[in-house]
Short mmCIF file of C-alpha atoms and ligand atoms in Angstrom, two decimals:
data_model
loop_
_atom_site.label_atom_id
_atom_site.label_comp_id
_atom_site.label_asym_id
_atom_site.label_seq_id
_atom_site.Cartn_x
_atom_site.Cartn_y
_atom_site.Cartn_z
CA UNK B 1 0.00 0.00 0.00
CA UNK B 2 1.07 3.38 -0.78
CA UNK B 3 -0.67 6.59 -0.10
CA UNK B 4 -2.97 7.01 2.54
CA UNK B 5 -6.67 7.56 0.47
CA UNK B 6 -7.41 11.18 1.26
CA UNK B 7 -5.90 12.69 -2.15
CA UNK B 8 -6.02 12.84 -5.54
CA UNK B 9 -4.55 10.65 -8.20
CA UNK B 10 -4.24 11.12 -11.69
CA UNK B 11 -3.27 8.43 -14.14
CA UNK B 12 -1.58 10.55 -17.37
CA UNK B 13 0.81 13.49 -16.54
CA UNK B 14 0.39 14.98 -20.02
CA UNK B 15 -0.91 18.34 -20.50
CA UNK B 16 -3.82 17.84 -18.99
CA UNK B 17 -2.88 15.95 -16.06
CA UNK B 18 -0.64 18.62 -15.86
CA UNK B 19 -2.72 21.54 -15.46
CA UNK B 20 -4.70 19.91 -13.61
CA UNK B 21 -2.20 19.16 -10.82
CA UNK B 22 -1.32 23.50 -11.03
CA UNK B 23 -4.53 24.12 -10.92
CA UNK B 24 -5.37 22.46 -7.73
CA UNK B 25 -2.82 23.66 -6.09
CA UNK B 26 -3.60 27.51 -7.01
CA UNK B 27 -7.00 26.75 -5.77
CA UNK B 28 -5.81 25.49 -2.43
CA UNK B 29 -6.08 21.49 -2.26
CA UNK B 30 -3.57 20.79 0.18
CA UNK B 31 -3.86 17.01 0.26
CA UNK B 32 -1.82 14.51 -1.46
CA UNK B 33 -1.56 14.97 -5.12
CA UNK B 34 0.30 12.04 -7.22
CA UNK B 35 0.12 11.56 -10.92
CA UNK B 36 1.04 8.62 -12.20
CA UNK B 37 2.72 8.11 -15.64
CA UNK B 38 3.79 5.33 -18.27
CA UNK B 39 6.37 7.50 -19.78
CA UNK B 40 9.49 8.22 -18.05
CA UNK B 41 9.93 11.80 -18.43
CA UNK B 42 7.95 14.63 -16.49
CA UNK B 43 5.12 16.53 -18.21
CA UNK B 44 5.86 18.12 -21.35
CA UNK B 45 4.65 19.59 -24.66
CA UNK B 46 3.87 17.26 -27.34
CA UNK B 47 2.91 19.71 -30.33
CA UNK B 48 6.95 20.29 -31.04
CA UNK B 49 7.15 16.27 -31.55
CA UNK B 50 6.44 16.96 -34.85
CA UNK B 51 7.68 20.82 -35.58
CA UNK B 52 10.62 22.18 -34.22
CA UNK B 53 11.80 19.88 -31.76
CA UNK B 54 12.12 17.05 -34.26
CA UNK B 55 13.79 19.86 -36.91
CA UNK B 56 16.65 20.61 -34.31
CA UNK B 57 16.63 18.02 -31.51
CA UNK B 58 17.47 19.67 -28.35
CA UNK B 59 17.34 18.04 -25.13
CA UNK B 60 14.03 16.52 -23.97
CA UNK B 61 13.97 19.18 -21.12
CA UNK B 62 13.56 22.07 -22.95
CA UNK B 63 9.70 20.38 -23.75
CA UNK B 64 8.91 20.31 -20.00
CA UNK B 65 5.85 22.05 -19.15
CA UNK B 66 7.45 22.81 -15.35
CA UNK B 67 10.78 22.49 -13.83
CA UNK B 68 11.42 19.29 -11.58
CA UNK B 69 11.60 21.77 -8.61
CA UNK B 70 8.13 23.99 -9.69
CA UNK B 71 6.96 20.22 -8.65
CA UNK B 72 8.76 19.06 -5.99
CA UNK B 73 8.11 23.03 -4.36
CA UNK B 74 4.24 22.56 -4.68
CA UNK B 75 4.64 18.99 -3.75
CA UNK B 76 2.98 16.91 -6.50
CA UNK B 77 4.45 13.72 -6.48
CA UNK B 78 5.38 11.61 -9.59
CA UNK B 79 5.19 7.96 -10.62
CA UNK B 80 7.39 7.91 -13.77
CA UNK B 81 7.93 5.00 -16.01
CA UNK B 82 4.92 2.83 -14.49
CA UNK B 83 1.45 2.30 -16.16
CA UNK B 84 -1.47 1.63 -14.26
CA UNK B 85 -3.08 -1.42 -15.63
CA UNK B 86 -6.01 -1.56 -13.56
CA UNK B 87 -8.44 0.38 -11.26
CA UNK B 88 -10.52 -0.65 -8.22
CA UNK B 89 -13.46 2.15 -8.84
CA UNK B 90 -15.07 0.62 -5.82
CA UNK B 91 -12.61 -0.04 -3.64
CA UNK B 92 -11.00 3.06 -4.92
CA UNK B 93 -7.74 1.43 -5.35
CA UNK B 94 -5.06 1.85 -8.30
CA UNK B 95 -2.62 -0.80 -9.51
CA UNK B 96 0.68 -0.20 -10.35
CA UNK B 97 3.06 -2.19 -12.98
CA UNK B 98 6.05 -1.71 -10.70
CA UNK B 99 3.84 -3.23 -7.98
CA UNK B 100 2.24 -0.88 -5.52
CA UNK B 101 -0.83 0.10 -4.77
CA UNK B 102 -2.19 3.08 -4.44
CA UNK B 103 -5.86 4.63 -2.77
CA UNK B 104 -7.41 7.68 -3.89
CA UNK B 105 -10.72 9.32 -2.56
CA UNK B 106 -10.41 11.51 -6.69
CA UNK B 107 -9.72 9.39 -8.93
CA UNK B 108 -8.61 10.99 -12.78
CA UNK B 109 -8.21 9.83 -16.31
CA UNK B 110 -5.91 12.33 -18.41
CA UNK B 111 -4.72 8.99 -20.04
CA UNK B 112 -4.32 11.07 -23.78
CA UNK B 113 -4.66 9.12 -27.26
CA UNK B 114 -2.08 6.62 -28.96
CA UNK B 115 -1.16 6.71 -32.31
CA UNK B 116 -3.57 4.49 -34.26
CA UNK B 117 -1.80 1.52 -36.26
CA UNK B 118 -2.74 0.13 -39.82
CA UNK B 119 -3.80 -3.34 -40.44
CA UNK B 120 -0.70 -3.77 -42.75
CA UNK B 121 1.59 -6.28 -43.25
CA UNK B 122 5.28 -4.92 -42.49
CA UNK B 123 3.08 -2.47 -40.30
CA UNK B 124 6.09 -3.77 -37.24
CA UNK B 125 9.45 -3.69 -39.22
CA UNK B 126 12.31 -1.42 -38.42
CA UNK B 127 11.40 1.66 -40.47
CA UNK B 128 8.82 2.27 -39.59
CA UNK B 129 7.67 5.18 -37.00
CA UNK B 130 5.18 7.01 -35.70
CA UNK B 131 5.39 10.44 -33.24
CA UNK B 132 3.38 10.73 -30.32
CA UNK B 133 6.13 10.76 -27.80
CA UNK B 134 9.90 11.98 -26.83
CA UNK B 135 11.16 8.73 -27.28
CA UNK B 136 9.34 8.06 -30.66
CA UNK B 137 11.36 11.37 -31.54
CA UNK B 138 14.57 9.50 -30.39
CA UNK B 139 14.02 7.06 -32.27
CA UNK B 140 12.86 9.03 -35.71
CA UNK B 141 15.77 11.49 -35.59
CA UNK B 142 18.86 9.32 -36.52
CA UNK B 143 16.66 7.35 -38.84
CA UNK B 144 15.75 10.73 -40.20
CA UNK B 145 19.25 11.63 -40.87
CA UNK B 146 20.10 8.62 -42.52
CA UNK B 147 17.10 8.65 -44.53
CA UNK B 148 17.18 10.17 -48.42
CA UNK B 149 13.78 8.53 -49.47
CA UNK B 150 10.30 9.26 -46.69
CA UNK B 151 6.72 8.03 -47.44
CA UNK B 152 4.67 9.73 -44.66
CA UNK B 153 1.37 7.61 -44.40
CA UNK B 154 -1.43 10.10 -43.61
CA UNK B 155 -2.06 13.85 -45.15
CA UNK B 156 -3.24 15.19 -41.71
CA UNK B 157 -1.58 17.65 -39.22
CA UNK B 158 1.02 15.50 -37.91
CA UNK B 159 2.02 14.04 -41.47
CA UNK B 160 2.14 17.25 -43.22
CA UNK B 161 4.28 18.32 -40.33
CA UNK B 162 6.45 15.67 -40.40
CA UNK B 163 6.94 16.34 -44.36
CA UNK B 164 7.47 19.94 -43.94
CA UNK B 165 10.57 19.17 -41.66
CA UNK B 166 12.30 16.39 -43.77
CA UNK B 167 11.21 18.30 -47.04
CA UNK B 168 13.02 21.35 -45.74
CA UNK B 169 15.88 19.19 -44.87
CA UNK B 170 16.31 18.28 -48.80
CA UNK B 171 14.91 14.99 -48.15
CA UNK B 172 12.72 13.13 -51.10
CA UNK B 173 9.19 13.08 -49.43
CA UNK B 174 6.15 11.26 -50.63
CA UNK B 175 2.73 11.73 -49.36
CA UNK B 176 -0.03 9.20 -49.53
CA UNK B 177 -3.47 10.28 -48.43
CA UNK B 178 -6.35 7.91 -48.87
CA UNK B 179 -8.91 11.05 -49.06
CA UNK B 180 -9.88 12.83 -51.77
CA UNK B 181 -7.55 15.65 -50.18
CA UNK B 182 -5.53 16.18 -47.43
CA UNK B 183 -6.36 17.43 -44.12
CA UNK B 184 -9.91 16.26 -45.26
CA UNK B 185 -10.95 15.42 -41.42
CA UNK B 186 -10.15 18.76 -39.86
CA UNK B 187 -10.60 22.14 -42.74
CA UNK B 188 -12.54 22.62 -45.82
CA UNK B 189 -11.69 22.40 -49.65
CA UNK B 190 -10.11 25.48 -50.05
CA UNK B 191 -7.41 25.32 -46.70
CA UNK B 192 -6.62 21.68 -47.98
CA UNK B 193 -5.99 22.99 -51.38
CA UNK B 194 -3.66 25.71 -50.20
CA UNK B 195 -1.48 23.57 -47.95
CA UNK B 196 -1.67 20.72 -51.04
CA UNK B 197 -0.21 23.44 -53.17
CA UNK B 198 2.00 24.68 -50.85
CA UNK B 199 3.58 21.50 -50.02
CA UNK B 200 3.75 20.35 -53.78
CA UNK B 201 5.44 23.62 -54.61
CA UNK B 202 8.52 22.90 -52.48
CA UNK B 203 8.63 19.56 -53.92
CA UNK B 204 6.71 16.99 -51.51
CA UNK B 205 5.03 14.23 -53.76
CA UNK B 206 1.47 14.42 -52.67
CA UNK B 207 -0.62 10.93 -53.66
CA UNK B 208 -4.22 11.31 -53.13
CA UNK B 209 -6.86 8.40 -52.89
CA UNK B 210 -3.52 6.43 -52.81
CA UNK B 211 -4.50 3.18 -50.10
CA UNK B 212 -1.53 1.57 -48.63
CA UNK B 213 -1.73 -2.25 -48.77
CA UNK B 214 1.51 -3.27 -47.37
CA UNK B 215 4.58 -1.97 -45.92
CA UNK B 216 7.71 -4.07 -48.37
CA UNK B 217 11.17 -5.22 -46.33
CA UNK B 218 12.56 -8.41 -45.19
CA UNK B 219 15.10 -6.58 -41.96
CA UNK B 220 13.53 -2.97 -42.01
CA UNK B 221 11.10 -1.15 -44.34
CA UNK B 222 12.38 -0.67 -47.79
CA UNK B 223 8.96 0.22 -49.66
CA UNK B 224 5.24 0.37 -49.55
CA UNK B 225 2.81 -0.85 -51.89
CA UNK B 226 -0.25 0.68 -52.70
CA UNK B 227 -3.68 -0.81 -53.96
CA UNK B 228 -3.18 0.56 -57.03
CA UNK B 229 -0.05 -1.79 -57.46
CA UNK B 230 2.28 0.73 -57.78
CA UNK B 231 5.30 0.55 -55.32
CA UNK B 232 7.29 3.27 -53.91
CA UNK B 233 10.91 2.90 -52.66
CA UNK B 234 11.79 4.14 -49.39
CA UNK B 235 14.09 4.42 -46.43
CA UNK B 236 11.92 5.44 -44.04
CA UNK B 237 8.12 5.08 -43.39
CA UNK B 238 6.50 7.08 -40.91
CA UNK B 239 2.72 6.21 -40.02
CA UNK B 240 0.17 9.60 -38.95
CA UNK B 241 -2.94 8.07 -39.49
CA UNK B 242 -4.32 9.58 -36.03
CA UNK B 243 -5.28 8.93 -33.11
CA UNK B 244 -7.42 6.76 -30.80
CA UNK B 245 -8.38 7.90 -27.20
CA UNK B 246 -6.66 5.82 -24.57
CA UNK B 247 -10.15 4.66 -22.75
CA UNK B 248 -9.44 0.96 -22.55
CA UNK B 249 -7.97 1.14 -18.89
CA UNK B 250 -11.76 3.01 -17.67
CA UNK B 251 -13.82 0.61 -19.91
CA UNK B 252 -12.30 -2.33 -18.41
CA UNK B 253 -13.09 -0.15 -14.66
CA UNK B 254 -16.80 0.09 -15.53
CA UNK B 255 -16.84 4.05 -16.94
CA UNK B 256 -18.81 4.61 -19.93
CA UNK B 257 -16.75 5.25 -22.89
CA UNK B 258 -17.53 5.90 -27.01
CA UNK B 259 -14.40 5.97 -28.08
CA UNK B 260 -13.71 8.21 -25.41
CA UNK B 261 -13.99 8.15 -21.75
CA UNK B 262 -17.63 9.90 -21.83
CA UNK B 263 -17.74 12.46 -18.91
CA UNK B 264 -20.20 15.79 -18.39
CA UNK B 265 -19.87 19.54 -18.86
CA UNK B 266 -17.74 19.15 -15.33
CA UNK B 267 -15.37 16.52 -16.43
CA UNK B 268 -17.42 13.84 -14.56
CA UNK B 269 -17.51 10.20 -15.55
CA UNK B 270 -20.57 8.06 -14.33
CA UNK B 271 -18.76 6.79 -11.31
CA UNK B 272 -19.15 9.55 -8.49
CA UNK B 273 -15.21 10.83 -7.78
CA UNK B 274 -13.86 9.98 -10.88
CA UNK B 275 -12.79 12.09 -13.59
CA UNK B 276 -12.09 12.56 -17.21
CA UNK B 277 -9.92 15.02 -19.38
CA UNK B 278 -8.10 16.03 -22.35
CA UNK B 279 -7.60 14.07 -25.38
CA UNK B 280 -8.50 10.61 -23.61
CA UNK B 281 -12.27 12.66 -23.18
CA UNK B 282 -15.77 12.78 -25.00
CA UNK B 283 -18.13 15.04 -24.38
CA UNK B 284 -21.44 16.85 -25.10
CA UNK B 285 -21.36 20.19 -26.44
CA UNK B 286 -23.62 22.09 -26.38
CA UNK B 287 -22.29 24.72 -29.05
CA UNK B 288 -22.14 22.23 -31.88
CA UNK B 289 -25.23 20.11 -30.39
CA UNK B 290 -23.49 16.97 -30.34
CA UNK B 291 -20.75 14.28 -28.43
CA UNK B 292 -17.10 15.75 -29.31
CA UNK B 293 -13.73 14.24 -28.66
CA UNK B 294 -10.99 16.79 -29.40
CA UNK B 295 -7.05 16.22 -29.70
CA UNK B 296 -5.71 19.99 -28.61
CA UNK B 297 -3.72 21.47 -25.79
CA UNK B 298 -6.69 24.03 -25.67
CA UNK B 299 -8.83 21.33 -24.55
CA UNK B 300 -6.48 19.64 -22.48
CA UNK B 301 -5.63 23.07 -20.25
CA UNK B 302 -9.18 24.09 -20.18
CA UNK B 303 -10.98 20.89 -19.48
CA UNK B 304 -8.46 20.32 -17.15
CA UNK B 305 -9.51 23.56 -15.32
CA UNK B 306 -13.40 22.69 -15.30
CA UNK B 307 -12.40 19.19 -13.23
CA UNK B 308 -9.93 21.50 -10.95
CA UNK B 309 -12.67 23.81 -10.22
CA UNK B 310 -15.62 21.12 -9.73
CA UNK B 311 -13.11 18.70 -7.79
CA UNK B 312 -12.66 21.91 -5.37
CA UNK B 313 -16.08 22.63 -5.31
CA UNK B 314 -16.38 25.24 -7.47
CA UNK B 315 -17.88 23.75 -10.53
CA UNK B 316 -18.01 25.99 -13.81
CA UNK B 317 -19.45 24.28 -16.68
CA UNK B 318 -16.99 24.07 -19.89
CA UNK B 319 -18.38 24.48 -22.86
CA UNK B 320 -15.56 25.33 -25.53
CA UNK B 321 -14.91 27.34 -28.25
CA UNK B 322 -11.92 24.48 -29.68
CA UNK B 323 -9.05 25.64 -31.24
CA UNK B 324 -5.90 24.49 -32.78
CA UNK B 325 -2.60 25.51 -34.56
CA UNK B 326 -0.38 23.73 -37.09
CA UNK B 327 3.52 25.01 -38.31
CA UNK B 328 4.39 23.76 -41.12
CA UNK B 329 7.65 25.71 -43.32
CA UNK B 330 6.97 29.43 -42.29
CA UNK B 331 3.43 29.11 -42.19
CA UNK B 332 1.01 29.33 -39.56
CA UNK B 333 -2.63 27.79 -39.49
CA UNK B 334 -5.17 28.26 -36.09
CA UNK B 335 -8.34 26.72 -36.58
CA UNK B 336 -11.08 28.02 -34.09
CA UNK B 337 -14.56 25.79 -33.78
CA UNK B 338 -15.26 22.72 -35.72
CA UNK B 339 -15.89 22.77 -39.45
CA UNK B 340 -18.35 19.15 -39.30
CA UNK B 341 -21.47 19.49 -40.80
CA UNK B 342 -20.58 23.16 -42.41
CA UNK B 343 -22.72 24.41 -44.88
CA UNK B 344 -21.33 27.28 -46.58
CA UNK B 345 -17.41 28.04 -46.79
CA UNK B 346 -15.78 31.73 -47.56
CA UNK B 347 -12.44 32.43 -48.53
CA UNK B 348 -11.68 36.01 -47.25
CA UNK B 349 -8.09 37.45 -48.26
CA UNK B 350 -6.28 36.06 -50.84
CA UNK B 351 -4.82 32.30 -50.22
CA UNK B 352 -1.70 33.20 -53.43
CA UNK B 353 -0.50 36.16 -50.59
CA UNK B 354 -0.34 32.83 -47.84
CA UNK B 355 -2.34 35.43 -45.58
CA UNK B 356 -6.18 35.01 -45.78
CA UNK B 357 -8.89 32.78 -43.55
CA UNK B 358 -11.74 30.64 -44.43
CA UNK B 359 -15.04 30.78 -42.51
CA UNK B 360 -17.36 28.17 -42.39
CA UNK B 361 -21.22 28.34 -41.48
CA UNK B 362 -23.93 26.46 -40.63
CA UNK B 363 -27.68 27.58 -41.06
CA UNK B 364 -25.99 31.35 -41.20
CA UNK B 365 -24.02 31.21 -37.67
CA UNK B 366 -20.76 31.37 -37.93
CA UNK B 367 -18.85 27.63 -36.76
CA UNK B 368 -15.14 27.59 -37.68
CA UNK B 369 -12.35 29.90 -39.00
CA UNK B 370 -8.90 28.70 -40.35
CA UNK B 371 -6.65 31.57 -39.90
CA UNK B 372 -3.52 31.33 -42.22
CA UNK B 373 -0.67 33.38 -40.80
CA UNK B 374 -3.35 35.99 -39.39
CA UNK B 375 -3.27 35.82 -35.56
CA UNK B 376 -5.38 38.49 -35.32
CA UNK B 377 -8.66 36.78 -37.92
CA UNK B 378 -7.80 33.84 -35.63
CA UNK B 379 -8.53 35.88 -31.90
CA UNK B 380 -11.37 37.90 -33.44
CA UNK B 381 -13.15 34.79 -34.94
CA UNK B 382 -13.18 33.50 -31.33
CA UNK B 383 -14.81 35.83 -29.96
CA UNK B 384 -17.20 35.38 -32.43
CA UNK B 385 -17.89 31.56 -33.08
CA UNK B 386 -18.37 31.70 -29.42
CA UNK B 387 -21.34 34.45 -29.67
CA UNK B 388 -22.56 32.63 -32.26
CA UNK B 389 -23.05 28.79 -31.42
CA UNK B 390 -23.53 29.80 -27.61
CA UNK B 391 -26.60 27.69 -26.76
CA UNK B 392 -27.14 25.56 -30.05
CA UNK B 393 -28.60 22.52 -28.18
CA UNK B 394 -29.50 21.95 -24.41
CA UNK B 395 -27.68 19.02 -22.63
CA UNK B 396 -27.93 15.58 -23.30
P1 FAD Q 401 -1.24 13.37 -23.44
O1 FAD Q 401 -0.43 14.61 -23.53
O2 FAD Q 401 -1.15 12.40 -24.55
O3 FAD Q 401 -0.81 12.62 -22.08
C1 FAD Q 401 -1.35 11.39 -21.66
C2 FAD Q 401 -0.30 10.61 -20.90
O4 FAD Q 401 -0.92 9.51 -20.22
C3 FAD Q 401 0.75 10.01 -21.81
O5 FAD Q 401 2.03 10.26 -21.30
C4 FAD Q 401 0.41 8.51 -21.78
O6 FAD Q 401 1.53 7.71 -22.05
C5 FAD Q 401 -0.08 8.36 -20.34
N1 FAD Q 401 -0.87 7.15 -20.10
C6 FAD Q 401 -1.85 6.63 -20.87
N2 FAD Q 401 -2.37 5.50 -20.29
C7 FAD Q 401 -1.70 5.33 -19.13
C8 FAD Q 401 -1.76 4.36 -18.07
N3 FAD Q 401 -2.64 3.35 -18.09
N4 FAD Q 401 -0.91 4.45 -17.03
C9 FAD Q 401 -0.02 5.48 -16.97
N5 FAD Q 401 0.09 6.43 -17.94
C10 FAD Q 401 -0.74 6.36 -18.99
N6 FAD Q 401 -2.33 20.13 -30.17
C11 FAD Q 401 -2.48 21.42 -30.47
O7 FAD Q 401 -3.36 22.09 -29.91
N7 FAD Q 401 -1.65 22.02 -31.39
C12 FAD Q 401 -0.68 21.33 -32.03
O8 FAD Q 401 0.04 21.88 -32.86
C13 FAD Q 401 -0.50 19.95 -31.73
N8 FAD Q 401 0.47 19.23 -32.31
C14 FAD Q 401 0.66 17.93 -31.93
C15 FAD Q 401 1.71 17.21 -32.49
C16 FAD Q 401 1.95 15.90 -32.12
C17 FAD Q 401 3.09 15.14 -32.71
C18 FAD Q 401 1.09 15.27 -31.17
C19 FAD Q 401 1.33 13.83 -30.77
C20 FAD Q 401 0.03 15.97 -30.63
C21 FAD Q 401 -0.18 17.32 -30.99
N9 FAD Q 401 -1.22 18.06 -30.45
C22 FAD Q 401 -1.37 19.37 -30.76
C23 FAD Q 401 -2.18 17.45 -29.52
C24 FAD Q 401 -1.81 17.73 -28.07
O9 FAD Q 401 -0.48 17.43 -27.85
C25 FAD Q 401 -2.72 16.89 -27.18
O10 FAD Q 401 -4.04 17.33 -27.41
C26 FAD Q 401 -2.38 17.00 -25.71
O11 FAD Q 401 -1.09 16.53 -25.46
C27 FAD Q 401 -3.40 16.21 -24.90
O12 FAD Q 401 -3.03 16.18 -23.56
P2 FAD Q 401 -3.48 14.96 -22.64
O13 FAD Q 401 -2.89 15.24 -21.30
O14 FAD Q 401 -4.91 14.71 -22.79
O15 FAD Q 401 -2.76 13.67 -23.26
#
């Protein structure tokens, strides 16, 4: 037995768990306060994984949120390197991997997302990475530098990222998207067609509808084959074909989860005293009217607040305006609301000067704007998706 049961434990020290653990302690919880992680490295950013931090490697540290001491001086304790494969809701209990056990009277998920795999045979050879941690990074980097030839499997964020970096390093870089277009799941025709020209312009091969069917190498990836029957050479194969939330652990615990741990405009899950946040999250929202699951630091800072502020008895209901940024070369996207289910798109500004934003609506309110290097389109349209889709649908 570890702790004593009169604190708070969170399993995930990401960025939510993170803010979570400040935020309690600005707002006065004095008890025990341990957060318990499956990575060995304290809480840190993860949107560099695939911008700068990959382009010029520095040490990890310079990615951590806090220093050790900001920790040790507000006296949140760590369990580094050990996952927690199972949970006791009921008799409020977690397991360790490195054997202890540990009571809680707050129990909370910030358990994030994992990098989703493909069905694909050569899917597991030497090659071929992904990024969703530091130590993927490690791992990518060398390979990177050795590499002359990258297929990047995936035309969203991460992948487009990824290709801006090893483009920019004179590298030969293939893209193969299975949509029609790339970042198809997250912006409309016209922001996919500027970043498909503006990647294509400084040389990236960008293959639409193109279905990966196997990954080709007898010791490490050499190739991929496509459905099409074409094959590509290549030294290097990195996989960004998203995300899926890490929910298994509270499934398996009894919580209600679609794909998602599902928790209310408080961060609650169905199981009085435990919580849910950040990426590993789904939610109703009220401004779009239906169950969301978002993958941004906005999210994971803000929800993270909500459970700080109901776990201290001083619930505020969150009910967010979501928003999201992607570098890739010298060019800056934020995306404020959700596009889904958008009716009408304008372009305003003209996408040849890189500087221009698209707005998309939905029976005439305004839901999204992607802002492309224009900070200020991208603070204003906050303001006003928010007046906009305030009250859209009552709770569910
Ligand atoms: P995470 O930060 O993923 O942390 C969850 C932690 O819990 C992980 O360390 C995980 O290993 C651990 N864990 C899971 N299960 C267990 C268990 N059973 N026991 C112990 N530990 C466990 N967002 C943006 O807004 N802008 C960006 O530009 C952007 N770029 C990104 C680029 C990359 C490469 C990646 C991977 C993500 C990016 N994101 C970006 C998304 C953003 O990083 C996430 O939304 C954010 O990190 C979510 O925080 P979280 O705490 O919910 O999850």
């Amino acid at each position: 037995m570890g702790d004593k049961g009169d604190g708070i434990v969170v399993i995930g020290a990401g960025q939510a768990g993170a803010q979570l653990a400040m935020s309690l302690r600005q707002g006065g919880h004095a008890g025990s306060l341990r957060l318990i992680c499956d990575e060995p490295y304290l809480p840190y950013q993860r949107p560099p994984l695939s911008k700068k931090f990959l382009a010029e490697y520095r040490d990890p540290d310079a990615l951590f949120l806090r220093p050790e001491s900001f920790w040790r001086d507000h006296d949140v304790k760590f369990d580094l390197g050990a996952a927690a494969p199972a949970v006791d809701v009921k008799a409020r209990r977690v397991a360790l991997t490195n054997g202890q056990e540990i009571a809680f009277d707050t129990l909370v998920f910030a358990t994030g997302t994992s990098a989703r795999t493909l069905p694909v045979a050569g899917v597991n050879l030497p090659g071929v990475y992904s990024v969703r941690r530091i130590d993927d990074v490690v791992q990518l980097r060398p390979a990177l530098n050795a590499a002359q030839r990258v297929v990047i499997v995936g035309g969203g964020y991460i992948g487009l990222e990824v290709a801006a970096v090893a483009r920019s390093e004179g590298r030969t870089v293939t893209v193969l998207e299975a949509e029609d277009r790339v970042l198809k799941r997250v912006t409309g025709p016209s922001t996919s067609a500027f970043y498909d020209r503006t990647h294509r312009e400084r040389g990236v091969d960008i293959r639409l509808g193109a279905r990966l069917v196997a990954i080709a190498g007898d010791t490490s990836a050499s190739g991929v084959r496509l459905q099409s029957g074409e094959q590509l050479p290549a030294d290097l194969v990195l996989v960004a074909a998203g995300a899926r939330a890490n929910d298994d652990l509270a499934k398996v615990s009894g919580l209600a989860c679609q794909d998602g741990i599902v928790v209310d405009e408080h961060a609650r899950t169905d199981v009085p005293g435990v919580y849910a946040i950040g990426d590993c999250t789904r939610f109703f929202s009220r401004r779009y009217g239906r169950k969301v699951r978002l993958e941004s630091v906005q999210n994971a800072i803000d929800q993270a607040k909500a459970a700080a502020a109901a776990i201290l008895g001083k619930p505020q209901a969150y009910d967010p305006v979501p928003w999201f940024w992607s570098d890739q070369y010298e060019i800056k996207l934020q995306i404020a609301g959700l596009t889904d289910g958008y009716e009408s798109e304008t372009v305003v500004g003209d996408p040849a000067s890189a500087r221009f934003s698209v707005e998309y609506r939905q029976a005439g309110r305004l839901i999204a704007v992607d802002a492309v290097n224009d900070g200020r389109a991208h603070m204003m349209s906050r303001r006003r998706i928010a007046e906009e889709t305030a009250e859209i649908a009552p709770a569910v």
